[in-house]
Short mmCIF file of C-alpha atoms in Angstrom, two decimals:
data_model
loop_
_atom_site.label_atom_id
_atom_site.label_comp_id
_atom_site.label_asym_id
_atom_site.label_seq_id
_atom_site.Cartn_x
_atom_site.Cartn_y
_atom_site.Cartn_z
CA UNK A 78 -111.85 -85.31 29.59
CA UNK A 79 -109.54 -85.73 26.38
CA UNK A 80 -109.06 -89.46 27.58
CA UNK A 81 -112.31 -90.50 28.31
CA UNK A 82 -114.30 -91.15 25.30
CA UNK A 83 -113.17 -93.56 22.25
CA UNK A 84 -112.21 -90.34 19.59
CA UNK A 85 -111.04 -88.08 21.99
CA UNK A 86 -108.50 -90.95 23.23
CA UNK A 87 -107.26 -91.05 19.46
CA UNK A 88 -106.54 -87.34 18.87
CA UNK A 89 -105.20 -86.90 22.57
CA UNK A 90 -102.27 -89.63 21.63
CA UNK A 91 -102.08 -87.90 18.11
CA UNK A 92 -102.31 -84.34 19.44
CA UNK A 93 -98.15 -83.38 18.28
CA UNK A 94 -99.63 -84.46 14.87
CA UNK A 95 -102.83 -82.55 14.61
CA UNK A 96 -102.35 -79.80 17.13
CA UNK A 97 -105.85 -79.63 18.65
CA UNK A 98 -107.28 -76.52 20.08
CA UNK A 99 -110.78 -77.11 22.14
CA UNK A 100 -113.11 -74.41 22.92
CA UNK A 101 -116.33 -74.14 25.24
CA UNK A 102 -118.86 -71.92 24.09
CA UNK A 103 -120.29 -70.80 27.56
CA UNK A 104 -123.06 -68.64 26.21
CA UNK A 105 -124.71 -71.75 24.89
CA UNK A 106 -125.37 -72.94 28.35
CA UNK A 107 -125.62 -69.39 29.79
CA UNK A 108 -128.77 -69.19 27.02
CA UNK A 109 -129.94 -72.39 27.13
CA UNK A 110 -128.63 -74.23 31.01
CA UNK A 111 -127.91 -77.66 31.41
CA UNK A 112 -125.95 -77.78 27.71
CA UNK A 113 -122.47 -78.01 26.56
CA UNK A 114 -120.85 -76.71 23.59
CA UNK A 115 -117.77 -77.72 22.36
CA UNK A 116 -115.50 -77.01 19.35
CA UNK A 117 -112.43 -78.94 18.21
CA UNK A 118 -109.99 -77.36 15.61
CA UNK A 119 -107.27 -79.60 13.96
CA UNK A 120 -104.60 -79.18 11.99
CA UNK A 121 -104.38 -81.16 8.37
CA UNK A 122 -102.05 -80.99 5.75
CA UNK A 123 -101.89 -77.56 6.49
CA UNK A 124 -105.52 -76.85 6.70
CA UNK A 125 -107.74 -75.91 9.98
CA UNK A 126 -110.42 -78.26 10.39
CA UNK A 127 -113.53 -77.83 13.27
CA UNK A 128 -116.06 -80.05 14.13
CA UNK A 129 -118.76 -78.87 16.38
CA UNK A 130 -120.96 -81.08 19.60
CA UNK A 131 -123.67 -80.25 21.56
CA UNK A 132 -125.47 -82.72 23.93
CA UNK A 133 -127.01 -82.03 27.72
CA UNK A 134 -123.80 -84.50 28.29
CA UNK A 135 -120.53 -83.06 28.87
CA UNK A 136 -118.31 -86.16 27.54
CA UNK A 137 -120.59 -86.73 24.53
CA UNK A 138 -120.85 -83.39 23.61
CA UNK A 139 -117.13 -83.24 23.11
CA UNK A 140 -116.75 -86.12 21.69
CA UNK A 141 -119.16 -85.37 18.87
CA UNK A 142 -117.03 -82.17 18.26
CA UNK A 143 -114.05 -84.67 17.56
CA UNK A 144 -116.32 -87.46 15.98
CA UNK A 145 -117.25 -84.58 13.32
CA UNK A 146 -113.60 -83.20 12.83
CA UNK A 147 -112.92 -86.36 11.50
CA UNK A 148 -115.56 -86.58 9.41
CA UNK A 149 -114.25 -83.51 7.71
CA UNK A 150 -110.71 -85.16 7.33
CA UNK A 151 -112.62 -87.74 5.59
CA UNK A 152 -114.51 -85.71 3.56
CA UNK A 153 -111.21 -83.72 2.46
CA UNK A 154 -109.27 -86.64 1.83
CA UNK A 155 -111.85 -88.49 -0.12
CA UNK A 156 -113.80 -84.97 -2.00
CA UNK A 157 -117.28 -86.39 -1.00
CA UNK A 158 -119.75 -84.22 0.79
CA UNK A 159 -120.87 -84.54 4.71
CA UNK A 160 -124.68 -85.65 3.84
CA UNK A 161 -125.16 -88.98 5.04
CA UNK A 162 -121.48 -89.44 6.66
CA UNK A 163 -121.62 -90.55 10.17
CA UNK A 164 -118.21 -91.67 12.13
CA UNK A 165 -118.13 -93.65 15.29
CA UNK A 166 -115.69 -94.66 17.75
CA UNK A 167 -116.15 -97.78 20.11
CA UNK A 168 -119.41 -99.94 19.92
CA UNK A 169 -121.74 -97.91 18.89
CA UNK A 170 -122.62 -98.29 15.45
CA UNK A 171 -122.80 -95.40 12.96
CA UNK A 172 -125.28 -97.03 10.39
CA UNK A 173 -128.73 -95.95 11.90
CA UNK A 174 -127.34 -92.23 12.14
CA UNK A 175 -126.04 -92.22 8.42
CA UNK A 176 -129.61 -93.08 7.21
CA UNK A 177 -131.41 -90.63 9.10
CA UNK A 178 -129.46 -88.11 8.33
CA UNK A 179 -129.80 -88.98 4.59
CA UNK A 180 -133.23 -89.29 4.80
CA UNK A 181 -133.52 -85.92 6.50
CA UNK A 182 -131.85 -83.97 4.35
CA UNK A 183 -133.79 -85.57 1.35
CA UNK A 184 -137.51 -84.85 3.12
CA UNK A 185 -136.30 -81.32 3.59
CA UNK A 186 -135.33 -81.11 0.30
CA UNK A 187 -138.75 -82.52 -0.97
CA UNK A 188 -140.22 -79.61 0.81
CA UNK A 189 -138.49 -76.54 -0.45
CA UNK A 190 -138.29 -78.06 -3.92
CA UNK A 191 -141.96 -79.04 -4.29
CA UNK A 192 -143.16 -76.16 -1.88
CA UNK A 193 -144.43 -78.79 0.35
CA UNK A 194 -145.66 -77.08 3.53
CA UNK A 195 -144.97 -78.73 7.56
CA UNK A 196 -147.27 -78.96 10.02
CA UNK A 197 -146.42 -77.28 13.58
CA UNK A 198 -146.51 -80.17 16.63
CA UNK A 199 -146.38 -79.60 19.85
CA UNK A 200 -143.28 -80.08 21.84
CA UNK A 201 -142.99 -83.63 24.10
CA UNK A 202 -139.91 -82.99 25.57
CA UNK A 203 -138.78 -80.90 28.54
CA UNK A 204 -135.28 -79.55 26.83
CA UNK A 205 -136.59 -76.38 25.85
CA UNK A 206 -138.03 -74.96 29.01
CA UNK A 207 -134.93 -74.02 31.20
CA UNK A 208 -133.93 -72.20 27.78
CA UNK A 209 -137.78 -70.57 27.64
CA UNK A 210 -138.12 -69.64 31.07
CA UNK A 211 -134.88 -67.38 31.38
CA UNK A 212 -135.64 -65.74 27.43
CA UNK A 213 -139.71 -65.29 27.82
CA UNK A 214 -139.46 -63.46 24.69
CA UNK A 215 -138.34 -66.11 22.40
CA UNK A 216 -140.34 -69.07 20.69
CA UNK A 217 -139.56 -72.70 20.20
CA UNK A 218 -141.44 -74.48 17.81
CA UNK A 219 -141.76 -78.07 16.12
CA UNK A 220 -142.73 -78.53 12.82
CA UNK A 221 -143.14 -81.84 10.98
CA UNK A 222 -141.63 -82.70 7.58
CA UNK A 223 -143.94 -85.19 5.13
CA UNK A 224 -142.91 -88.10 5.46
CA UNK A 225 -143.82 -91.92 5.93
CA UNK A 226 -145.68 -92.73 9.53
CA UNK A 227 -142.52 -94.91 10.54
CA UNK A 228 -140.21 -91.89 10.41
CA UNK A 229 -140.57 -88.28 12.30
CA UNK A 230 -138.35 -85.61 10.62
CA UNK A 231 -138.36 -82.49 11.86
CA UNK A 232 -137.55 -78.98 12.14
CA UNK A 233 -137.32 -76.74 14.91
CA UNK A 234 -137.51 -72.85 14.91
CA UNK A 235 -136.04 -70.74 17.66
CA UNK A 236 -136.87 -67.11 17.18
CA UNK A 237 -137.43 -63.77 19.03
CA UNK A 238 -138.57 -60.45 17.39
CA UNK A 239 -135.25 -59.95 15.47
CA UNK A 240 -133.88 -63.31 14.84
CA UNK A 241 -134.87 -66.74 13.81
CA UNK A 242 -132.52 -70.37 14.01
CA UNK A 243 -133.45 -73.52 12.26
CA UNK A 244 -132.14 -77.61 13.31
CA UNK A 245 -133.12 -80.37 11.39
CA UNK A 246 -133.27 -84.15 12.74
CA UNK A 247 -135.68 -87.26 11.44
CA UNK A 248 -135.38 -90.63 13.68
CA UNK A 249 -138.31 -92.95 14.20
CA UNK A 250 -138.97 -91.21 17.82
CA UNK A 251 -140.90 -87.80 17.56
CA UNK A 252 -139.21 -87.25 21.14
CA UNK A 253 -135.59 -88.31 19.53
CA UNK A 254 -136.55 -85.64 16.61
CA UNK A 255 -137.15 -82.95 18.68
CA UNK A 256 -134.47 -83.51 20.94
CA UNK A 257 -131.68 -83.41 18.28
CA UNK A 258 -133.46 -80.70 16.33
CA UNK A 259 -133.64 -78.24 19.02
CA UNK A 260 -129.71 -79.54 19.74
CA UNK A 261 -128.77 -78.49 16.39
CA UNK A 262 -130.75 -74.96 16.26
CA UNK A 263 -129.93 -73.61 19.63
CA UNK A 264 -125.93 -72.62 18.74
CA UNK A 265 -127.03 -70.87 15.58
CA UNK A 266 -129.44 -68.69 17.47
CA UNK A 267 -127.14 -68.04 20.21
CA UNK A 268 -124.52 -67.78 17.69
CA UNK A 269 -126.93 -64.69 16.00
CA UNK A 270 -127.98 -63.13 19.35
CA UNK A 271 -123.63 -62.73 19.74
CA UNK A 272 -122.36 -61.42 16.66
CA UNK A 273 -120.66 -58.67 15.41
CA UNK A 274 -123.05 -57.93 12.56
CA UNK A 275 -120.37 -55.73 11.37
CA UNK A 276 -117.69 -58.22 10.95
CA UNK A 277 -120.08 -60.36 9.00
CA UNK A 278 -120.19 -60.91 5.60
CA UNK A 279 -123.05 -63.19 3.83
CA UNK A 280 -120.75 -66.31 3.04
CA UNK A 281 -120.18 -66.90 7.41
CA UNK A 282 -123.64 -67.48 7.85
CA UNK A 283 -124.54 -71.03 7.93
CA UNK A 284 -126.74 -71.87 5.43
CA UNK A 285 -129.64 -73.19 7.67
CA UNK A 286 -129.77 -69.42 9.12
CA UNK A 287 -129.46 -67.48 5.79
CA UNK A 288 -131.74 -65.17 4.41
CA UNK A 289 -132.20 -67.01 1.27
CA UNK A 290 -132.70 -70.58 3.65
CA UNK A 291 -135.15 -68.54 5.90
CA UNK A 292 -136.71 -66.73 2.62
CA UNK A 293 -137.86 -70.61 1.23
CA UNK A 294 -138.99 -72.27 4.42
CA UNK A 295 -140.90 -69.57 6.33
CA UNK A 296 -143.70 -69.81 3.81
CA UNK A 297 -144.27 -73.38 4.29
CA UNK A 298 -144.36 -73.65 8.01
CA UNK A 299 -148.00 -74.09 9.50
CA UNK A 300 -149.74 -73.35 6.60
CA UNK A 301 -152.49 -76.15 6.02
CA UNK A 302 -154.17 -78.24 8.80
CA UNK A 303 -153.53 -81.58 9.65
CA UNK A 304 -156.15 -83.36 7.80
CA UNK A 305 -154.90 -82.01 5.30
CA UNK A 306 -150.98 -83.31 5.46
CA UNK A 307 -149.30 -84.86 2.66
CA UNK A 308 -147.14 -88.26 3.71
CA UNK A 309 -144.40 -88.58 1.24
CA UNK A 310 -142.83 -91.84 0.03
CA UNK A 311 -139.74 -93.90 1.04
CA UNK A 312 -137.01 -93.52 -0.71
CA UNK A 313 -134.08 -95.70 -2.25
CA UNK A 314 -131.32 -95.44 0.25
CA UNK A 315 -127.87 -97.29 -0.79
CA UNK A 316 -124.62 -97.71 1.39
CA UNK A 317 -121.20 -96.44 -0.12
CA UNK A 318 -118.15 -97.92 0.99
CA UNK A 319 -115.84 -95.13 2.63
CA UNK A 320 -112.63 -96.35 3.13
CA UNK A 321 -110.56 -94.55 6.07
CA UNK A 322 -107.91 -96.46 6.78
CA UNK A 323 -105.77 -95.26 3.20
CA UNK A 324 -105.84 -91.85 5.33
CA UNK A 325 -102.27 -91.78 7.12
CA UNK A 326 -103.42 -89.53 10.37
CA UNK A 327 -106.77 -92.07 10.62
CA UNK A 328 -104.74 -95.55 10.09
CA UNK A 329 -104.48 -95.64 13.69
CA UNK A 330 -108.18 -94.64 14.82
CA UNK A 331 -110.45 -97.71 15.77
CA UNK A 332 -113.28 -95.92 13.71
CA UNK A 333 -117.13 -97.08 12.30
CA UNK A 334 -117.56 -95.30 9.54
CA UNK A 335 -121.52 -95.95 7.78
CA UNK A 336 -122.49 -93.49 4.78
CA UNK A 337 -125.88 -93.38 2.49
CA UNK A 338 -127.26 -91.42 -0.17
CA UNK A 339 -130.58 -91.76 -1.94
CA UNK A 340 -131.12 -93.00 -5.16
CA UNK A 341 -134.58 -92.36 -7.16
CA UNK A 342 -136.17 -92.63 -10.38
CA UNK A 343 -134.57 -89.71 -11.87
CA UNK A 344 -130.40 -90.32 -10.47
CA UNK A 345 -128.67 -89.71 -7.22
CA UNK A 346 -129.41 -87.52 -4.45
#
């Protein structure tokens, strides 16, 4: 599989370089059937670098785990944060996926600052119910972020009695949304229903399944009806040039690389 797919061609030819390590997390598609998790560590400059996929695709699935590795070379190299970074090997284009993901995080933001409260949806697509059927006691919910009627941002909530796992995705599909939200939450819960809470400490748990994340959001999930929801407004989004190719290890990789941030009345975002 290392030679199939546009990234994972590049670090199998630079793998004496990098030293790449791959791991399958099988109890993500033991919980949740029909998905693949993969993990791909990297050596650079003396540091250990993962990036992390997950897709209902085998190929694509690893590939984002090497398409975000890079990003985190990038991100080193260049001391900018991940927010709005999107890499990209081959045709596809990066720049669609760099906005959303700006946009996202900014919506979310909105709410947790302003104490903006979601609305729950109901779920249109089909990806949760293998995971459902085989864990009857768990809950998957949808709940919609404020924001203009062209966009759907979302988050999803996988929980049972003792845990809870948040993903986060806006596209202008509610199906997309939910797709990639449910994508992102579903290793962080499996992630919590497998560890050694005694080998834990506070600063290893992501941030999106902290108590202090899960202490803001909770209250604003489902809390007013719909006639009731706020739409927010669009912001200013502007590109920034990232320039890759000053990286040694990347001067070879035939990369896309698209990045945004938002920009508003009161400075940058």
């Amino acid at each position: 599989m290392a030679h199939k797919t546009p990234l994972a061609t590049w670090l199998y030819l630079n793998r004496t370089v990098l030293a790449p390590t791959f791991t399958e997390f099988k109890g993500t598609g033991e919980l949740a059937p029909g998905l693949f998790d993969f993990s791909t560590k990297i050596m650079w400059q003396g540091t250990e670098i993962e990036g992390r996929g997950v897709d209902d695709n085998r190929e694509i699935a690893f590939e984002k785990s090497v398409a975000e590795g890079i990003e985190r070379i990038i991100c080193a190299a260049k001391n900018i944060n991940s927010v709005g970074l999107a890499v990209s090997g081959g045709s596809h284009c990066p720049e669609a996926h760099a906005k959303f993901e700006t946009l996202e995080r900014f919506y979310l933001d909105e709410h947790l600052h302003k104490r903006i409260p979601l609305i729950e949806v109901k779920s249109d697509i089909i990806l949760p119910n293998t995971f459902l059927a085989m864990n009857p006691e768990c809950e998957v919910r949808f709940f919609q972020m404020a924001t203009p009627t062209s966009l759907y941002g979302l988050v999803c909530q996988i929980s049972d009695i003792e845990r809870k796992s948040f993903g986060f995705a806006l596209s202008d599909s509610m199906e997309n949304s939910q797709r990639r939200s449910f994508l992102e939450s579903i290793p962080s819960f499996c992630w919590l229903k497998n560890k050694n809470e005694l080998n834990q400490s506070a600063s290893s748990v992501p941030w999106q399944i902290s108590k202090e994340f899960i202490s803001k959001i909770s209250p604003l999930l489902g809390s007013i009806p719909v006639n009731d929801f706020r739409k927010s407004f669009f912001p200013k989004l502007v590109s920034e040039e990232v320039i890759y190719s000053d990286i040694p290890i990347l001067k070879s990789a035939l990369l896309k690389v698209s990045k945004y941030k938002v920009v508003n009345m009161s400075g940058d975002l």
